[in-house]
Amino acid sequence: MSNEYLELLKIWCDRLISLQITEHQEPELYGGILCPACAGVHGRCADAIYPMMTLYRQTGDEKYRSCAKALFDWMDVNMSRPDGSFVNDTNSPWRAITVFTTIQLGEALLYHGELLDPPTRRKWTARLDRAAAFIAWYIPVSGANVNYPITCSAALAIAAKVTGKAAYQQQAYEMAHRALGYITEDGLIYGEGRPPEQVTEKGCRPVDLGYNVEESLPGLVTYALISGDDSVLDEVKRSMMAHLSFMLPDGGWDNSWGNRNNKWTYWGSRTSDGCQIGYGRLARAMPVFGEAAQRNFELYRRCTRDGLLQGGPMYGDAMEPSCVHHTFCHAKALASMVDEGFQPPMPRLPLPRETAQGVQFFPTARVWLLAKGEYRMTLSDHDVDYVTRGHAKGGALTLLWHPRTGPVCAASMTEYQLVEPTNMQLPQYYEDICQTPRISFTEKGTVYQSINDVSAKVRVTDGSTITAEAEGILRDGHQGGDRPFRVRYALSEEGLELILAAAAPGAVFTLPVIAAREDAVSVSGGKAFIQRKGGCIQVEADAPIRINDQVSGRTFNPVGGFQTVQLEIPLEQAETCVVLRIN
């Protein structure tokens, strides 16, 4: 086993223990974990039971087992319902979440149950059985997003092992094999929307990378390994390779385009469980999967501050507190690697996007991955809305990445919204914090933007220079608007050129460039320079560049977890040229 996983797991769990309520004896409070960012107790904090039991096995320190037992009692008093379900929060009636409670409680019993005293083990097992019985009938009729029926196969397979009930295993088999129908020809999993089977006029399905790599794929891997189901495992490996195309060389997951990217953070998704549960568990069979697990783990480590996993790389720089949700959820991924005895591949391996050149297209989501020289770019025409004014569409540039600087641009929601109020963080400043490059104009108080247009036409051509063109209408959040726009992209080994046009008075191109507070920024005429640690980002335009200085020169967005300097360029000419390169 790699000791670094155990070390980080201990750092996270020790911090969670320091936040556990033990001074108040009321059962509504005792054992819960306080969140310093949200000033409350998240209903899913008992997901830390499994990681705590893993640490108890590894260290023999009673504090971890005591923490796990107090968490169970808190959960059973406050989150449990008479029908066997658990709810998501004290103020949330969402019962499908019982799937994930079942998985973590089942894994605690499956791998560490003998470390509990007999009365506690019987109590936990009986509660697991009731939860499994609930999800067995409820999830198939719940209408929930596809991650729930998929991971339910893992939950029931685990419950079958713990309780010995064959009926759970049979239903796990049926749900896992039904789930294979949601894996498309291009390898992506669809179904993160309601209804999950919807298809747009452009042929798009509801796809979200974060939920796929951190919940659905790990769920199918868990089911397949516990059940010995090679037919599922073979298809899942194909899907995992397709999804791996979106991992960046620094271990970040490019969910800049996902239709549920309201919960995107650069290392994954805010309240899911971590890609290591899938990729790490298949490392022996597929070493490149082990490389992905390790790169992502190293990003966890870089994003850990004050013992908690931050919701993105720049939370500390933005002086935003860390929500505990990320830590107790992703601690399960570290615990699975400790229990598996995971070792990163030696020698280390390149990732697919590290060596890619040219264009890779995923028709299920109408997303293009562009690679030329050292530049990596993502273009999105994914038109399945999860919420109005959600993820960027219309041929938007949703990610630009370079090895010297890491991410240069990273898209956010068109309008930051608390789609899941108990599962998302409210930043200190949350008005007009969109970080997606876009053309926009305002008329009678309504903002119309290129990144809202679901009807835009997008064409991409591979060659010595990769070219792409997006033509559409500047739209408001409800698809109103009639002013056309056009963007032409040219990606070469030297950088990215954009030719922009909009038939709208006062139209502006906004280019949010990722920059920490300490990064020097200078703007003069049609040139801007952002000095990052690894290199200088240079922006040149044939029009004046200005900074939209709203908050001390930086804008922070929880989606992705980045700070940006917002460059604005007026589009007063028939065409305006903007060139971005790394020097």
Coordinates of C-alpha atoms in Angstrom, one line a residue:
M1 CA 0.0 0.0 0.0
S2 CA 1.2 3.5 -0.8
N3 CA 1.7 5.3 2.6
E4 CA 0.8 8.7 1.0
Y5 CA -2.9 7.6 0.8
L6 CA -3.0 6.6 4.4
E7 CA -1.3 9.8 5.4
L8 CA -3.7 12.1 3.6
L9 CA -6.7 10.0 4.8
K10 CA -5.5 10.5 8.4
I11 CA -5.1 14.3 7.8
W12 CA -8.6 14.5 6.5
C13 CA -10.2 12.3 9.2
D14 CA -8.4 13.9 12.1
R15 CA -9.8 17.3 10.9
L16 CA -13.3 15.8 10.7
I17 CA -12.9 14.4 14.2
S18 CA -11.9 17.9 15.4
L19 CA -15.2 19.2 14.0
Q20 CA -17.4 16.4 15.5
I21 CA -19.9 17.6 18.0
T22 CA -19.3 15.9 21.4
E23 CA -19.9 18.7 23.9
H24 CA -23.6 18.6 23.4
Q25 CA -25.4 15.4 24.4
E26 CA -28.7 16.0 22.6
P27 CA -29.1 13.1 20.0
E28 CA -30.0 15.7 17.4
L29 CA -26.5 17.1 17.7
Y30 CA -24.1 14.6 19.3
G31 CA -21.9 12.9 16.7
G32 CA -22.6 15.2 13.8
I33 CA -19.8 17.0 12.0
L34 CA -19.9 20.8 11.9
C35 CA -19.1 22.5 8.5
P36 CA -17.0 25.7 8.9
A37 CA -18.1 26.9 5.5
C38 CA -21.9 26.3 5.8
A39 CA -22.2 26.7 9.6
G40 CA -24.3 23.6 10.0
V41 CA -24.2 19.8 9.9
H42 CA -24.5 18.1 6.5
G43 CA -26.8 15.1 6.5
R44 CA -24.3 12.9 4.7
C45 CA -21.5 13.5 7.2
A46 CA -21.9 9.9 8.3
D47 CA -20.4 8.8 5.0
A48 CA -17.2 9.1 7.0
I49 CA -18.0 5.9 8.9
Y50 CA -16.2 3.7 6.3
P51 CA -13.0 5.9 6.2
M52 CA -13.0 6.0 10.0
M53 CA -13.2 2.2 10.3
T54 CA -10.4 1.9 7.7
L55 CA -8.2 4.1 9.9
Y56 CA -9.1 2.2 13.0
R57 CA -7.8 -1.0 11.3
Q58 CA -4.6 0.7 10.2
T59 CA -3.8 2.5 13.4
G60 CA -5.6 0.8 16.2
D61 CA -6.5 4.2 17.5
E62 CA -9.9 4.0 19.3
K63 CA -10.8 7.6 18.3
Y64 CA -11.6 6.5 14.8
R65 CA -13.9 3.7 15.8
S66 CA -15.6 6.0 18.4
C67 CA -16.1 8.6 15.7
A68 CA -17.7 6.0 13.4
K69 CA -20.1 4.8 16.1
A70 CA -21.1 8.3 17.0
L71 CA -21.7 9.1 13.4
F72 CA -23.9 6.1 12.9
D73 CA -26.0 7.0 15.9
W74 CA -26.4 10.6 14.8
M75 CA -27.4 9.5 11.3
D76 CA -29.9 6.9 12.6
V77 CA -31.6 9.5 14.8
N78 CA -31.6 12.4 12.4
M79 CA -31.5 11.0 8.8
S80 CA -33.3 7.7 9.1
R81 CA -37.0 7.3 8.1
P82 CA -39.5 4.5 9.1
D83 CA -39.6 3.1 5.6
G84 CA -35.9 2.2 5.8
S85 CA -34.6 5.2 3.8
F86 CA -32.2 8.0 4.8
V87 CA -32.8 11.6 3.7
N88 CA -30.1 13.8 2.3
D89 CA -30.4 16.5 5.0
T90 CA -32.5 17.6 7.9
N91 CA -34.4 19.9 5.5
S92 CA -34.3 17.7 2.4
P93 CA -36.8 14.9 1.6
W94 CA -34.5 13.3 -1.0
R95 CA -34.5 9.6 -0.2
A96 CA -32.6 8.2 -3.2
I97 CA -29.5 9.2 -1.4
T98 CA -30.0 6.0 0.7
V99 CA -28.0 4.3 -2.1
F100 CA -24.8 6.0 -1.0
T101 CA -25.5 5.5 2.7
T102 CA -26.0 1.8 2.0
I103 CA -22.7 1.6 0.1
Q104 CA -20.5 3.2 2.7
L105 CA -22.2 1.4 5.7
G106 CA -22.0 -1.9 3.8
E107 CA -18.3 -1.4 3.0
A108 CA -17.6 -0.6 6.6
L109 CA -19.2 -3.9 7.6
L110 CA -17.8 -5.9 4.7
Y111 CA -14.2 -4.9 5.2
H112 CA -14.1 -4.0 8.9
G113 CA -17.2 -5.5 10.6
E114 CA -15.2 -7.9 12.8
L115 CA -13.6 -4.9 14.5
L116 CA -17.0 -3.9 16.0
D117 CA -18.4 -5.3 19.2
P118 CA -21.2 -7.8 18.5
P119 CA -24.1 -5.5 19.5
T120 CA -22.9 -2.7 17.3
R121 CA -22.3 -5.0 14.4
R122 CA -25.8 -6.4 14.7
K123 CA -27.3 -2.9 14.9
W124 CA -25.4 -1.7 11.8
T125 CA -26.2 -4.9 9.9
A126 CA -29.9 -4.7 10.6
R127 CA -30.0 -1.0 9.5
L128 CA -28.1 -1.9 6.4
D129 CA -30.7 -4.6 5.6
R130 CA -33.6 -2.2 6.0
A131 CA -31.9 0.4 3.7
A132 CA -31.2 -2.2 1.1
A133 CA -34.8 -3.4 1.2
F134 CA -35.9 0.2 0.6
I135 CA -33.6 0.9 -2.4
A136 CA -34.5 -2.4 -3.9
W137 CA -38.0 -1.3 -4.6
Y138 CA -37.7 2.5 -4.6
I139 CA -34.8 3.3 -6.9
P140 CA -36.3 1.5 -10.0
V141 CA -39.4 3.7 -9.7
S142 CA -37.8 6.9 -8.4
G143 CA -37.1 8.5 -11.8
A144 CA -33.7 9.6 -10.4
N145 CA -30.7 10.5 -12.5
V146 CA -28.9 7.5 -13.9
N147 CA -26.1 7.6 -11.2
Y148 CA -28.7 6.2 -8.7
P149 CA -29.8 3.0 -10.5
I150 CA -26.2 2.4 -11.6
T151 CA -24.8 2.7 -8.1
C152 CA -27.7 0.8 -6.6
S153 CA -26.3 -2.3 -8.3
A154 CA -23.1 -1.8 -6.1
A155 CA -25.2 -1.1 -3.0
L156 CA -27.2 -4.3 -3.4
A157 CA -24.2 -6.4 -4.2
I158 CA -22.5 -5.2 -1.1
A159 CA -25.7 -5.8 1.0
A160 CA -25.9 -9.3 -0.4
K161 CA -22.4 -10.1 0.8
V162 CA -23.1 -8.6 4.3
T163 CA -26.5 -10.1 4.9
G164 CA -26.3 -13.2 2.8
K165 CA -29.6 -12.5 1.0
A166 CA -29.5 -13.8 -2.5
A167 CA -32.4 -11.6 -3.7
Y168 CA -30.2 -8.5 -3.3
Q169 CA -27.5 -10.1 -5.6
Q170 CA -30.1 -11.0 -8.2
Q171 CA -31.4 -7.5 -8.4
A172 CA -27.9 -6.0 -8.4
Y173 CA -27.2 -8.2 -11.5
E174 CA -30.4 -6.9 -13.2
M175 CA -29.7 -3.3 -12.5
A176 CA -26.0 -3.5 -13.6
H177 CA -26.9 -5.1 -16.9
R178 CA -29.7 -2.6 -17.5
A179 CA -27.2 0.2 -16.9
L180 CA -25.0 -1.0 -19.8
G181 CA -27.7 0.3 -22.1
Y182 CA -26.7 3.8 -20.9
I183 CA -23.2 3.5 -22.3
T184 CA -23.1 4.9 -25.8
E185 CA -21.0 4.0 -28.8
D186 CA -18.6 6.8 -28.0
G187 CA -18.2 5.4 -24.5
L188 CA -19.9 8.1 -22.5
I189 CA -22.7 7.4 -19.9
Y190 CA -25.8 9.4 -20.4
G191 CA -28.8 9.9 -18.1
E192 CA -27.9 12.8 -15.9
G193 CA -31.1 14.6 -16.5
R194 CA -34.9 14.2 -16.3
P195 CA -36.0 12.2 -18.1
P196 CA -32.7 10.4 -18.3
E197 CA -33.5 9.1 -21.9
Q198 CA -34.0 12.5 -23.4
V199 CA -32.4 13.4 -26.8
T200 CA -32.1 16.9 -28.3
E201 CA -32.6 17.9 -31.9
K202 CA -28.8 17.8 -32.2
G203 CA -28.7 14.3 -30.9
C204 CA -27.3 15.2 -27.5
R205 CA -27.9 13.1 -24.3
P206 CA -27.7 14.4 -20.8
V207 CA -24.1 13.7 -19.8
D208 CA -22.1 14.9 -16.9
L209 CA -18.4 13.8 -16.6
G210 CA -18.2 14.5 -12.8
Y211 CA -21.0 12.1 -11.9
N212 CA -19.9 9.5 -14.4
V213 CA -16.2 9.2 -13.2
E214 CA -16.9 9.7 -9.5
E215 CA -20.1 7.7 -9.0
S216 CA -21.5 5.7 -11.9
L217 CA -18.3 4.1 -13.2
P218 CA -17.0 3.4 -9.7
G219 CA -20.4 1.9 -8.9
L220 CA -20.3 -0.5 -11.8
V221 CA -16.7 -1.4 -11.0
T222 CA -17.6 -2.2 -7.4
Y223 CA -20.6 -4.3 -8.5
A224 CA -18.5 -6.2 -11.1
L225 CA -15.6 -7.0 -8.7
I226 CA -17.8 -8.1 -5.8
S227 CA -20.0 -10.2 -8.1
G228 CA -17.3 -11.5 -10.4
D229 CA -19.2 -10.2 -13.4
D230 CA -16.7 -10.0 -16.2
S231 CA -19.2 -9.1 -18.9
V232 CA -20.0 -5.8 -17.0
L233 CA -16.4 -5.2 -16.3
D234 CA -15.3 -5.4 -19.9
E235 CA -17.9 -2.8 -21.0
V236 CA -17.0 -0.6 -18.1
K237 CA -13.3 -0.6 -19.0
R238 CA -14.2 0.7 -22.5
S239 CA -16.3 3.5 -21.0
M240 CA -13.6 4.3 -18.5
M241 CA -11.1 4.7 -21.3
A242 CA -13.4 7.1 -23.1
H243 CA -13.9 9.2 -20.0
L244 CA -10.2 9.2 -19.3
S245 CA -9.8 11.3 -22.5
F246 CA -11.1 14.2 -20.3
M247 CA -8.4 13.9 -17.5
L248 CA -5.8 16.7 -17.9
P249 CA -2.1 16.0 -17.3
D250 CA -2.2 17.6 -13.8
G251 CA -5.0 15.2 -12.6
G252 CA -7.9 17.6 -13.1
W253 CA -11.2 16.4 -14.6
D254 CA -12.4 18.6 -17.5
N255 CA -16.1 18.8 -16.7
S256 CA -16.2 22.4 -18.0
W257 CA -19.0 21.3 -20.4
G258 CA -21.0 18.8 -18.3
N259 CA -24.7 19.5 -17.9
R260 CA -24.5 19.2 -14.1
N261 CA -21.2 21.1 -13.8
N262 CA -22.9 23.4 -11.2
K263 CA -21.1 21.0 -8.8
W264 CA -17.8 20.8 -10.8
T265 CA -14.6 21.3 -9.0
Y266 CA -11.4 20.8 -10.8
W267 CA -10.6 17.5 -9.1
G268 CA -14.1 16.1 -9.7
S269 CA -17.5 16.8 -8.3
R270 CA -18.5 18.3 -5.0
T271 CA -20.6 15.6 -3.3
S272 CA -19.6 12.4 -5.1
D273 CA -17.1 9.8 -4.0
G274 CA -13.9 10.0 -6.1
C275 CA -12.6 8.4 -9.3
Q276 CA -10.2 6.2 -7.4
I277 CA -13.0 3.8 -6.4
G278 CA -13.2 2.9 -10.1
Y279 CA -9.8 3.7 -11.7
G280 CA -7.7 2.7 -8.7
R281 CA -9.4 -0.6 -8.3
L282 CA -8.6 -1.6 -11.9
A283 CA -5.0 -0.4 -11.7
R284 CA -3.5 -3.9 -11.9
A285 CA -5.4 -4.8 -15.0
M286 CA -5.1 -1.4 -16.6
P287 CA -2.0 0.5 -15.4
V288 CA -3.1 3.7 -17.1
F289 CA -6.1 3.7 -14.8
G290 CA -3.8 3.6 -11.8
E291 CA -1.9 6.5 -13.3
A292 CA -5.2 8.5 -13.5
A293 CA -6.0 7.6 -9.9
Q294 CA -2.6 8.8 -8.7
R295 CA -2.6 12.0 -10.7
N296 CA -6.1 12.9 -9.3
F297 CA -4.9 12.0 -5.8
E298 CA -1.9 14.3 -6.1
L299 CA -4.4 17.1 -7.0
Y300 CA -6.4 16.3 -3.8
R301 CA -3.2 16.8 -1.9
R302 CA -2.5 20.1 -3.5
C303 CA -6.0 21.3 -2.8
T304 CA -5.9 20.3 0.9
R305 CA -5.8 23.2 3.3
D306 CA -6.2 23.2 7.1
G307 CA -6.9 19.5 6.9
L308 CA -9.9 19.7 4.5
L309 CA -10.2 19.2 0.8
Q310 CA -11.0 22.6 -0.8
G311 CA -13.6 22.8 -3.4
G312 CA -11.1 23.8 -6.0
P313 CA -7.5 25.0 -6.5
M314 CA -8.1 28.7 -5.6
Y315 CA -10.4 28.6 -2.6
G316 CA -7.5 29.6 -0.3
D317 CA -6.4 32.4 -2.6
A318 CA -10.0 33.7 -2.7
M319 CA -10.2 33.4 1.1
E320 CA -13.2 31.1 0.9
P321 CA -13.7 28.5 3.6
S322 CA -13.7 24.7 2.8
C323 CA -16.9 22.8 3.0
V324 CA -16.5 19.5 4.8
H325 CA -18.7 17.7 2.2
H326 CA -15.8 17.3 -0.2
T327 CA -13.7 15.7 2.5
F328 CA -16.0 13.2 4.0
C329 CA -17.2 12.1 0.5
H330 CA -13.8 11.7 -1.0
A331 CA -12.3 10.1 2.1
K332 CA -14.2 7.0 0.9
A333 CA -12.0 7.0 -2.2
L334 CA -8.8 7.1 -0.2
A335 CA -10.2 4.5 2.2
S336 CA -10.8 2.2 -0.8
M337 CA -7.3 2.6 -2.0
V338 CA -5.9 1.9 1.5
D339 CA -8.0 -1.2 1.8
E340 CA -7.0 -2.3 -1.7
G341 CA -3.3 -1.8 -1.0
F342 CA -3.1 0.5 -4.1
Q343 CA 0.4 1.2 -5.5
P344 CA 0.8 3.8 -8.3
P345 CA 2.3 2.4 -11.5
M346 CA 6.1 2.4 -11.8
P347 CA 7.4 3.7 -14.0
R348 CA 4.8 6.4 -14.3
L349 CA 2.7 6.5 -17.5
P350 CA 1.4 9.3 -19.8
L351 CA -2.3 10.0 -19.8
P352 CA -4.2 10.0 -23.1
R353 CA -4.7 13.8 -23.2
E354 CA -1.1 14.3 -22.5
T355 CA 0.0 12.7 -25.8
A356 CA -3.1 13.6 -27.8
Q357 CA -2.8 15.7 -31.0
G358 CA -5.7 16.7 -33.3
V359 CA -9.4 16.5 -32.6
Q360 CA -11.4 14.0 -30.6
F361 CA -15.2 14.4 -30.9
F362 CA -17.9 12.9 -28.6
P363 CA -21.2 13.1 -30.4
T364 CA -23.3 12.1 -27.4
A365 CA -22.5 15.4 -25.8
R366 CA -21.2 17.4 -28.9
V367 CA -17.9 18.1 -27.2
W368 CA -14.6 18.5 -29.0
L369 CA -11.2 18.0 -27.4
L370 CA -8.6 19.9 -29.4
A371 CA -4.8 19.4 -29.0
K372 CA -2.1 21.2 -30.9
G373 CA 1.5 21.3 -29.6
E374 CA 1.2 21.8 -25.8
Y375 CA -2.2 23.5 -25.9
R376 CA -5.3 21.6 -24.9
M377 CA -8.7 23.1 -25.6
T378 CA -12.4 22.1 -25.1
L379 CA -15.2 23.3 -27.3
S380 CA -18.8 22.6 -26.2
D381 CA -22.1 22.5 -28.0
H382 CA -23.7 20.3 -25.4
D383 CA -27.3 21.5 -25.4
V384 CA -29.0 19.5 -22.7
D385 CA -30.0 21.9 -20.0
Y386 CA -30.2 20.6 -16.4
V387 CA -31.2 24.1 -15.2
T388 CA -31.9 27.3 -17.2
R389 CA -28.7 29.3 -17.5
G390 CA -26.6 26.3 -16.5
H391 CA -23.6 25.0 -18.4
A392 CA -22.1 26.8 -21.4
K393 CA -23.4 26.0 -24.9
G394 CA -23.2 27.4 -28.4
G395 CA -19.7 26.4 -29.4
A396 CA -18.2 27.9 -26.2
L397 CA -14.6 27.7 -25.4
T398 CA -14.9 25.9 -22.0
L399 CA -11.3 25.0 -21.3
L400 CA -7.8 26.1 -22.3
W401 CA -4.9 24.4 -20.7
H402 CA -1.1 24.6 -21.0
P403 CA 1.6 22.7 -19.1
R404 CA 3.4 25.8 -18.0
T405 CA 0.4 27.4 -16.4
G406 CA -2.2 24.7 -16.0
P407 CA -5.7 25.9 -16.8
V408 CA -5.8 29.3 -18.5
C409 CA -9.6 29.5 -19.0
A410 CA -12.2 27.2 -17.4
A411 CA -16.0 27.7 -17.9
S412 CA -18.5 28.0 -15.1
M413 CA -22.3 28.1 -15.1
T414 CA -23.7 30.9 -17.2
E415 CA -25.3 32.2 -14.0
Y416 CA -24.2 30.8 -10.6
Q417 CA -27.2 29.3 -8.9
L418 CA -27.6 27.1 -5.8
V419 CA -29.2 24.3 -7.8
E420 CA -28.7 22.1 -4.8
P421 CA -28.7 24.5 -1.8
T422 CA -27.5 22.0 0.8
N423 CA -24.8 20.6 -1.6
M424 CA -23.3 23.8 -3.0
Q425 CA -21.4 26.6 -1.4
L426 CA -22.4 30.3 -1.4
P427 CA -19.3 32.4 -2.1
Q428 CA -18.8 35.8 -0.5
Y429 CA -19.6 37.4 -3.9
Y430 CA -21.9 35.6 -6.3
E431 CA -23.4 38.2 -8.7
D432 CA -22.1 38.2 -12.3
I433 CA -19.3 35.8 -11.7
C434 CA -19.5 33.8 -14.9
Q435 CA -16.1 32.6 -16.0
T436 CA -16.9 31.3 -19.5
P437 CA -15.4 33.3 -22.5
R438 CA -18.4 34.8 -24.2
I439 CA -19.9 37.5 -26.4
S440 CA -22.7 39.4 -24.8
F441 CA -24.8 42.6 -25.0
T442 CA -27.5 44.1 -22.8
E443 CA -30.8 45.5 -24.0
K444 CA -33.5 46.9 -21.7
G445 CA -31.9 45.3 -18.7
T446 CA -31.7 41.8 -20.3
V447 CA -28.3 40.2 -21.0
Y448 CA -28.0 38.2 -24.2
Q449 CA -25.0 35.8 -24.6
S450 CA -23.4 33.5 -27.1
I451 CA -23.0 30.8 -24.5
N452 CA -26.8 30.4 -24.0
D453 CA -27.6 29.4 -27.6
V454 CA -28.8 25.8 -28.0
S455 CA -29.4 26.3 -31.7
A456 CA -25.9 27.4 -32.7
K457 CA -24.1 25.7 -35.6
V458 CA -20.6 24.5 -34.8
R459 CA -18.0 23.1 -37.3
V460 CA -14.5 21.8 -36.4
T461 CA -11.8 21.0 -39.0
D462 CA -8.6 19.2 -38.1
G463 CA -5.3 20.2 -39.9
S464 CA -1.9 21.8 -39.3
T465 CA -4.0 24.4 -37.5
I466 CA -7.3 23.2 -35.9
T467 CA -10.1 25.5 -36.9
A468 CA -13.6 25.8 -35.5
E469 CA -16.5 28.1 -36.2
A470 CA -19.6 28.7 -34.1
E471 CA -22.5 30.8 -35.5
G472 CA -25.6 31.5 -33.6
I473 CA -27.8 34.0 -31.9
L474 CA -27.1 36.0 -28.7
R475 CA -29.7 34.5 -26.4
D476 CA -31.1 35.2 -22.9
G477 CA -31.6 32.3 -20.5
H478 CA -35.0 31.5 -22.1
Q479 CA -33.6 31.4 -25.7
G480 CA -35.0 34.9 -26.5
G481 CA -33.0 37.1 -28.8
D482 CA -32.4 37.8 -32.5
R483 CA -28.9 39.2 -32.8
P484 CA -26.4 37.0 -34.6
F485 CA -22.9 36.2 -33.5
R486 CA -19.9 34.4 -35.0
V487 CA -16.7 33.1 -33.5
R488 CA -13.8 31.5 -35.4
Y489 CA -11.2 29.7 -33.5
A490 CA -7.7 28.7 -34.8
L491 CA -5.6 26.6 -32.5
S492 CA -1.9 26.1 -33.5
E493 CA 1.3 25.3 -31.7
E494 CA 1.8 29.0 -31.2
G495 CA -1.5 29.7 -29.4
L496 CA -5.2 30.4 -30.0
E497 CA -6.6 33.0 -32.3
L498 CA -10.2 34.1 -32.1
I499 CA -12.1 36.1 -34.8
L500 CA -15.3 37.6 -33.2
A501 CA -18.3 39.3 -34.7
A502 CA -21.7 40.3 -33.3
A503 CA -24.5 42.4 -34.9
A504 CA -25.4 44.0 -31.6
P505 CA -24.8 47.5 -30.3
G506 CA -22.4 47.6 -27.4
A507 CA -21.4 43.9 -27.7
V508 CA -18.5 42.9 -25.7
F509 CA -16.2 39.8 -25.6
T510 CA -15.4 38.8 -22.1
L511 CA -12.3 36.7 -21.6
P512 CA -11.8 35.5 -18.0
V513 CA -8.2 34.4 -17.5
I514 CA -7.3 32.4 -14.4
A515 CA -5.0 34.4 -12.1
A516 CA -4.1 34.3 -8.5
R517 CA -4.1 37.4 -6.4
E518 CA -0.3 37.5 -6.4
D519 CA -0.1 37.1 -10.2
A520 CA 1.0 40.4 -11.8
V521 CA -1.5 41.8 -14.4
S522 CA -0.9 44.6 -16.7
V523 CA -3.1 46.0 -19.5
S524 CA -2.2 48.7 -22.0
G525 CA -4.2 49.4 -25.2
G526 CA -4.8 46.2 -27.0
K527 CA -2.4 44.1 -24.9
A528 CA -2.7 42.3 -21.6
F529 CA -0.1 40.3 -19.6
I530 CA -0.9 37.9 -16.8
Q531 CA 2.3 36.6 -15.1
R532 CA 1.6 33.1 -13.7
K533 CA 4.2 31.1 -11.8
G534 CA 5.0 28.9 -14.8
G535 CA 4.7 31.4 -17.6
C536 CA 3.2 34.6 -18.9
I537 CA -0.3 34.6 -20.5
Q538 CA -0.3 37.2 -23.3
V539 CA -3.5 38.5 -24.8
E540 CA -3.4 40.8 -27.9
A541 CA -6.4 42.3 -29.6
D542 CA -7.0 44.8 -32.4
A543 CA -9.3 46.7 -30.0
P544 CA -8.7 48.1 -26.5
I545 CA -8.7 45.7 -23.6
R546 CA -10.0 46.7 -20.2
I547 CA -10.4 44.9 -16.9
N548 CA -13.9 44.5 -15.3
D549 CA -12.6 45.2 -11.8
Q550 CA -15.5 44.1 -9.5
V551 CA -13.8 42.5 -6.5
S552 CA -10.1 43.6 -6.0
G553 CA -9.3 42.7 -9.5
R554 CA -10.3 39.0 -9.2
T555 CA -13.5 37.1 -9.6
F556 CA -14.0 33.8 -7.9
N557 CA -16.5 31.1 -8.9
P558 CA -17.0 27.8 -6.9
V559 CA -17.6 26.0 -10.2
G560 CA -14.2 24.8 -11.1
G561 CA -12.9 26.7 -8.0
F562 CA -10.8 29.3 -9.8
Q563 CA -10.2 33.1 -9.6
T564 CA -10.0 35.0 -12.8
V565 CA -9.2 38.5 -14.1
Q566 CA -12.0 39.5 -16.4
L567 CA -10.7 41.0 -19.6
E568 CA -13.3 42.8 -21.8
I569 CA -12.9 43.8 -25.4
P570 CA -15.5 45.9 -27.2
L571 CA -16.7 44.4 -30.6
E572 CA -17.2 47.7 -32.4
Q573 CA -15.6 46.5 -35.7
A574 CA -17.0 44.1 -38.3
E575 CA -14.5 41.6 -37.0
T576 CA -12.3 41.7 -33.9
C577 CA -9.2 39.5 -33.6
V578 CA -8.0 38.3 -30.2
V579 CA -4.8 36.2 -29.8
L580 CA -3.9 34.3 -26.7
R581 CA -0.5 32.6 -26.2
I582 CA 1.8 31.4 -23.4
N583 CA 5.3 32.9 -23.4

